[in-house]
Amino acid sequence: MSKDVAFFCVRKPEHRTELLSRISSGLLFFVVIAAADYFAWAHFYTYLLSKKVRAQLHSMSDVQLLSGHFMRRLYNIVRVQPKSVQSESLDFFQYVTDKIAKPTVLVPLKEEWHYSMLLVSYSTDRSFMVEGDELLDRGMWNRSVPTLSMMTWIENAIAYSPCDPVEPIVIRWIRTQHGMQLQIKNCISSADLQHGTGKGLHLVNRLYEQMNNHFIELEYAIDDQKYFVIKLTFKS
């Protein structure tokens, strides 16, 4: 038969002080741990939030710079058109100016494509070949892209390509092993090859750098030392 054995002594006044001291030390330890955990998380959360806000402000600034870069060129493209076309283009310019005043960094692909095709229709001094957009389904049309980016590429192609029907600006959608890819290809002169194809492209790059988690890959290439090619791949 087991028996419990307990040891005790007569409580003395100094024991109360020691007990309270140990309780206070234990409570202080847990308060310090809880405070460190709270402030560390608060600091980390604040850092993430501020990083997100900085990225948004940076992107909005890029959109405004991008818009201002080619707004005059867009106007010059349309102003030579008949009055009826100029009147119809008011919605187009209202859209662009709205993005300058209150930029929405990302828009659905369908929206950006619609206004890009309007720009193509107004650019009657250039020959275009548009292919493959029938391959896009509803899911693709809802994918996000930086606003005004495709229009910048098209405007850039217009600015640097020759007015030659034999060398059209090619805008083509194709299926690749990685997903759907948009290609914009235009002929450029050797002088433009050496001096670049416009600062607008640099701004578009900065917009797409914010989209690493959207499974989008952007690539620029020179083909046969004669053509500038933009490849935008929407990964599956």
Short mmCIF file of C-alpha atoms in Angstrom, two decimals:
data_model
loop_
_atom_site.label_atom_id
_atom_site.label_comp_id
_atom_site.label_asym_id
_atom_site.label_seq_id
_atom_site.Cartn_x
_atom_site.Cartn_y
_atom_site.Cartn_z
CA MET A 1 0.00 0.00 0.00
CA SER A 2 1.61 3.30 -1.15
CA LYS A 3 1.68 6.39 0.96
CA ASP A 4 2.19 9.98 -0.13
CA VAL A 5 4.96 11.84 1.59
CA ALA A 6 4.90 15.63 1.80
CA PHE A 7 7.44 17.98 3.22
CA PHE A 8 6.47 21.29 4.66
CA CYS A 9 7.76 23.87 6.98
CA VAL A 10 6.29 26.62 8.98
CA ARG A 11 5.57 29.65 6.78
CA LYS A 12 7.69 32.55 7.70
CA PRO A 13 7.11 36.25 6.82
CA GLU A 14 10.04 36.30 4.38
CA HIS A 15 8.45 33.44 2.37
CA ARG A 16 5.58 35.70 1.31
CA THR A 17 8.01 38.26 -0.11
CA GLU A 18 9.92 35.57 -2.03
CA LEU A 19 6.69 34.05 -3.42
CA LEU A 20 5.41 37.42 -4.64
CA SER A 21 8.80 38.13 -6.18
CA ARG A 22 8.75 34.86 -8.12
CA ILE A 23 5.16 35.43 -9.29
CA SER A 24 6.03 38.96 -10.42
CA SER A 25 9.13 37.73 -12.26
CA GLY A 26 7.09 35.05 -14.05
CA LEU A 27 4.38 37.51 -15.05
CA LEU A 28 6.96 40.03 -16.22
CA PHE A 29 8.63 37.35 -18.34
CA PHE A 30 5.36 36.49 -20.10
CA VAL A 31 4.52 40.18 -20.57
CA VAL A 32 7.90 40.75 -22.22
CA ILE A 33 7.44 37.73 -24.51
CA ALA A 34 3.89 38.79 -25.45
CA ALA A 35 4.97 42.40 -26.09
CA ALA A 36 7.91 41.30 -28.23
CA ASP A 37 5.65 39.02 -30.24
CA TYR A 38 3.02 41.73 -30.67
CA PHE A 39 5.41 44.49 -31.69
CA ALA A 40 7.38 42.17 -33.98
CA TRP A 41 4.17 41.16 -35.78
CA ALA A 42 2.93 44.75 -35.86
CA HIS A 43 6.24 45.87 -37.37
CA PHE A 44 6.18 43.06 -39.93
CA TYR A 45 2.54 43.74 -40.85
CA THR A 46 3.23 47.46 -41.16
CA TYR A 47 6.22 46.71 -43.38
CA LEU A 48 4.13 44.50 -45.68
CA LEU A 49 1.36 47.08 -45.86
CA SER A 50 3.72 49.96 -46.58
CA LYS A 51 5.50 47.87 -49.23
CA LYS A 52 2.17 47.20 -50.94
CA VAL A 53 1.21 50.89 -50.82
CA ARG A 54 4.62 51.93 -52.19
CA ALA A 55 4.23 49.47 -55.07
CA GLN A 56 0.76 50.81 -55.86
CA LEU A 57 1.93 54.43 -55.78
CA HIS A 58 4.96 53.53 -57.90
CA SER A 59 2.72 51.82 -60.47
CA MET A 60 0.26 54.73 -60.51
CA SER A 61 3.13 57.13 -61.09
CA ASP A 62 4.39 54.98 -63.97
CA VAL A 63 0.93 54.95 -65.53
CA GLN A 64 0.78 58.74 -65.39
CA LEU A 65 4.24 59.07 -66.93
CA LEU A 66 3.32 56.51 -69.55
CA SER A 67 0.11 58.34 -70.45
CA GLY A 68 1.82 61.68 -70.77
CA HIS A 69 4.54 60.13 -72.93
CA PHE A 70 2.33 59.17 -75.83
CA MET A 71 -0.79 61.33 -75.41
CA ARG A 72 0.38 63.86 -78.00
CA ARG A 73 1.19 61.10 -80.46
CA LEU A 74 -2.26 59.59 -80.02
CA TYR A 75 -3.78 62.99 -80.69
CA ASN A 76 -1.65 63.44 -83.82
CA ILE A 77 -2.76 60.01 -85.04
CA VAL A 78 -6.44 60.92 -84.74
CA ARG A 79 -6.44 64.60 -85.69
CA VAL A 80 -5.71 63.85 -89.35
CA GLN A 81 -8.79 61.65 -89.57
CA PRO A 82 -12.16 62.86 -90.91
CA LYS A 83 -14.37 64.82 -88.52
CA SER A 84 -16.69 61.86 -88.07
CA VAL A 85 -13.79 59.71 -86.86
CA GLN A 86 -12.54 62.49 -84.60
CA SER A 87 -15.99 62.68 -83.03
CA GLU A 88 -16.12 58.91 -82.50
CA SER A 89 -12.67 59.01 -80.91
CA LEU A 90 -13.84 61.22 -78.02
CA ASP A 91 -14.66 58.13 -75.95
CA PHE A 92 -11.18 56.79 -76.63
CA PHE A 93 -9.50 59.98 -75.41
CA GLN A 94 -11.85 60.22 -72.45
CA TYR A 95 -10.74 56.73 -71.43
CA VAL A 96 -7.04 57.61 -71.69
CA THR A 97 -7.39 60.92 -69.85
CA ASP A 98 -9.37 59.20 -67.08
CA LYS A 99 -6.43 56.84 -66.59
CA ILE A 100 -4.12 59.83 -66.32
CA ALA A 101 -6.30 61.58 -63.73
CA LYS A 102 -7.29 58.50 -61.71
CA PRO A 103 -5.19 55.60 -62.90
CA THR A 104 -6.40 52.06 -62.31
CA VAL A 105 -3.16 50.14 -62.51
CA LEU A 106 -4.66 46.84 -63.68
CA VAL A 107 -7.55 46.32 -66.07
CA PRO A 108 -9.05 43.22 -67.72
CA LEU A 109 -7.31 42.12 -70.91
CA LYS A 110 -10.62 42.49 -72.77
CA GLU A 111 -10.78 46.21 -71.89
CA GLU A 112 -7.17 46.91 -72.86
CA TRP A 113 -7.57 44.95 -76.09
CA HIS A 114 -10.74 46.86 -77.04
CA TYR A 115 -9.08 50.25 -76.80
CA SER A 116 -5.91 48.97 -78.43
CA MET A 117 -7.95 47.87 -81.43
CA LEU A 118 -9.56 51.31 -81.55
CA LEU A 119 -6.08 52.79 -81.76
CA VAL A 120 -5.29 50.38 -84.61
CA SER A 121 -8.45 51.44 -86.46
CA TYR A 122 -7.49 55.12 -86.16
CA SER A 123 -3.95 54.52 -87.46
CA THR A 124 -4.82 54.47 -91.13
CA ASP A 125 -1.32 55.55 -92.19
CA ARG A 126 0.05 52.15 -91.12
CA SER A 127 -0.74 48.64 -92.27
CA PHE A 128 -1.73 46.15 -89.57
CA MET A 129 -2.17 42.40 -89.44
CA VAL A 130 -4.23 41.21 -86.44
CA GLU A 131 -4.56 37.46 -85.96
CA GLY A 132 -5.55 34.85 -83.42
CA ASP A 133 -7.75 36.77 -80.99
CA GLU A 134 -10.50 34.21 -81.61
CA LEU A 135 -8.33 31.74 -79.65
CA LEU A 136 -8.94 33.60 -76.40
CA ASP A 137 -11.65 32.32 -74.07
CA ARG A 138 -13.54 34.07 -71.29
CA GLY A 139 -10.91 33.19 -68.71
CA MET A 140 -8.18 34.78 -70.81
CA TRP A 141 -10.19 37.94 -71.43
CA ASN A 142 -10.51 38.36 -67.66
CA ARG A 143 -6.74 38.17 -67.06
CA SER A 144 -5.27 41.42 -65.69
CA VAL A 145 -2.78 43.64 -67.51
CA PRO A 146 -1.36 47.10 -66.72
CA THR A 147 -3.58 49.76 -68.20
CA LEU A 148 -2.37 51.49 -71.40
CA SER A 149 0.49 49.01 -71.79
CA MET A 150 -0.66 47.41 -75.05
CA MET A 151 -1.57 50.81 -76.47
CA THR A 152 1.96 51.97 -75.67
CA TRP A 153 3.42 49.04 -77.59
CA ILE A 154 1.19 49.72 -80.58
CA GLU A 155 1.93 53.45 -80.47
CA ASN A 156 5.63 52.63 -80.27
CA ALA A 157 5.33 50.33 -83.30
CA ILE A 158 3.55 53.08 -85.24
CA ALA A 159 6.21 55.64 -84.32
CA TYR A 160 9.16 53.49 -85.34
CA SER A 161 7.85 51.46 -88.26
CA PRO A 162 7.97 52.60 -91.89
CA CYS A 163 4.83 53.65 -93.70
CA ASP A 164 5.03 50.63 -95.98
CA PRO A 165 2.13 48.23 -96.69
CA VAL A 166 4.67 45.52 -97.44
CA GLU A 167 5.87 45.70 -93.83
CA PRO A 168 2.71 45.62 -91.71
CA ILE A 169 2.68 45.81 -87.92
CA VAL A 170 1.80 42.27 -86.87
CA ILE A 171 -0.34 41.71 -83.75
CA ARG A 172 -0.76 37.98 -83.27
CA TRP A 173 -2.04 35.60 -80.57
CA ILE A 174 -0.55 32.09 -80.60
CA ARG A 175 -0.66 29.03 -78.38
CA THR A 176 2.65 27.98 -76.85
CA GLN A 177 3.58 25.16 -74.50
CA HIS A 178 3.51 27.65 -71.61
CA GLY A 179 0.19 29.34 -72.46
CA MET A 180 -1.25 32.02 -74.72
CA GLN A 181 1.24 34.50 -76.13
CA LEU A 182 0.70 37.91 -77.67
CA GLN A 183 3.30 38.97 -80.22
CA ILE A 184 3.65 42.51 -81.56
CA LYS A 185 6.16 42.74 -84.37
CA ASN A 186 7.22 45.75 -86.43
CA CYS A 187 10.02 46.64 -88.80
CA ILE A 188 12.46 49.26 -87.52
CA SER A 189 15.43 51.08 -89.00
CA SER A 190 19.04 50.41 -88.04
CA ALA A 191 19.19 53.84 -86.39
CA ASP A 192 16.32 52.92 -84.10
CA LEU A 193 18.03 49.62 -83.30
CA GLN A 194 21.02 51.58 -81.99
CA HIS A 195 19.18 54.31 -80.13
CA GLY A 196 16.34 52.30 -78.64
CA THR A 197 12.64 52.16 -79.37
CA GLY A 198 11.23 54.75 -76.99
CA LYS A 199 11.29 55.43 -73.25
CA GLY A 200 7.68 54.27 -73.01
CA LEU A 201 8.88 50.66 -73.15
CA HIS A 202 10.96 51.19 -70.03
CA LEU A 203 7.89 52.44 -68.19
CA VAL A 204 5.86 49.44 -69.34
CA ASN A 205 8.63 47.17 -68.04
CA ARG A 206 8.29 48.73 -64.62
CA LEU A 207 4.54 48.14 -64.67
CA TYR A 208 4.96 44.45 -65.51
CA GLU A 209 7.63 44.01 -62.86
CA GLN A 210 4.81 44.40 -60.32
CA MET A 211 3.00 41.38 -61.81
CA ASN A 212 5.29 38.49 -60.87
CA ASN A 213 2.44 36.68 -59.15
CA HIS A 214 0.13 36.96 -62.17
CA PHE A 215 2.02 34.32 -64.21
CA ILE A 216 2.85 36.74 -66.99
CA GLU A 217 6.18 36.88 -68.78
CA LEU A 218 7.32 39.83 -70.89
CA GLU A 219 10.16 39.63 -73.39
CA TYR A 220 11.57 42.00 -76.01
CA ALA A 221 13.62 40.67 -78.91
CA ILE A 222 15.29 41.79 -82.14
CA ASP A 223 14.54 39.45 -85.04
CA ASP A 224 16.89 39.26 -88.01
CA GLN A 225 18.33 42.71 -87.14
CA LYS A 226 15.23 44.18 -88.73
CA TYR A 227 12.19 43.56 -86.55
CA PHE A 228 11.37 44.53 -82.99
CA VAL A 229 9.24 41.86 -81.30
CA ILE A 230 7.28 42.02 -78.06
CA LYS A 231 6.26 38.68 -76.54
CA LEU A 232 3.75 38.70 -73.72
CA THR A 233 3.01 35.20 -72.41
CA PHE A 234 0.03 34.44 -70.17
CA LYS A 235 1.10 31.24 -68.47
CA SER A 236 -1.47 28.50 -67.92
#
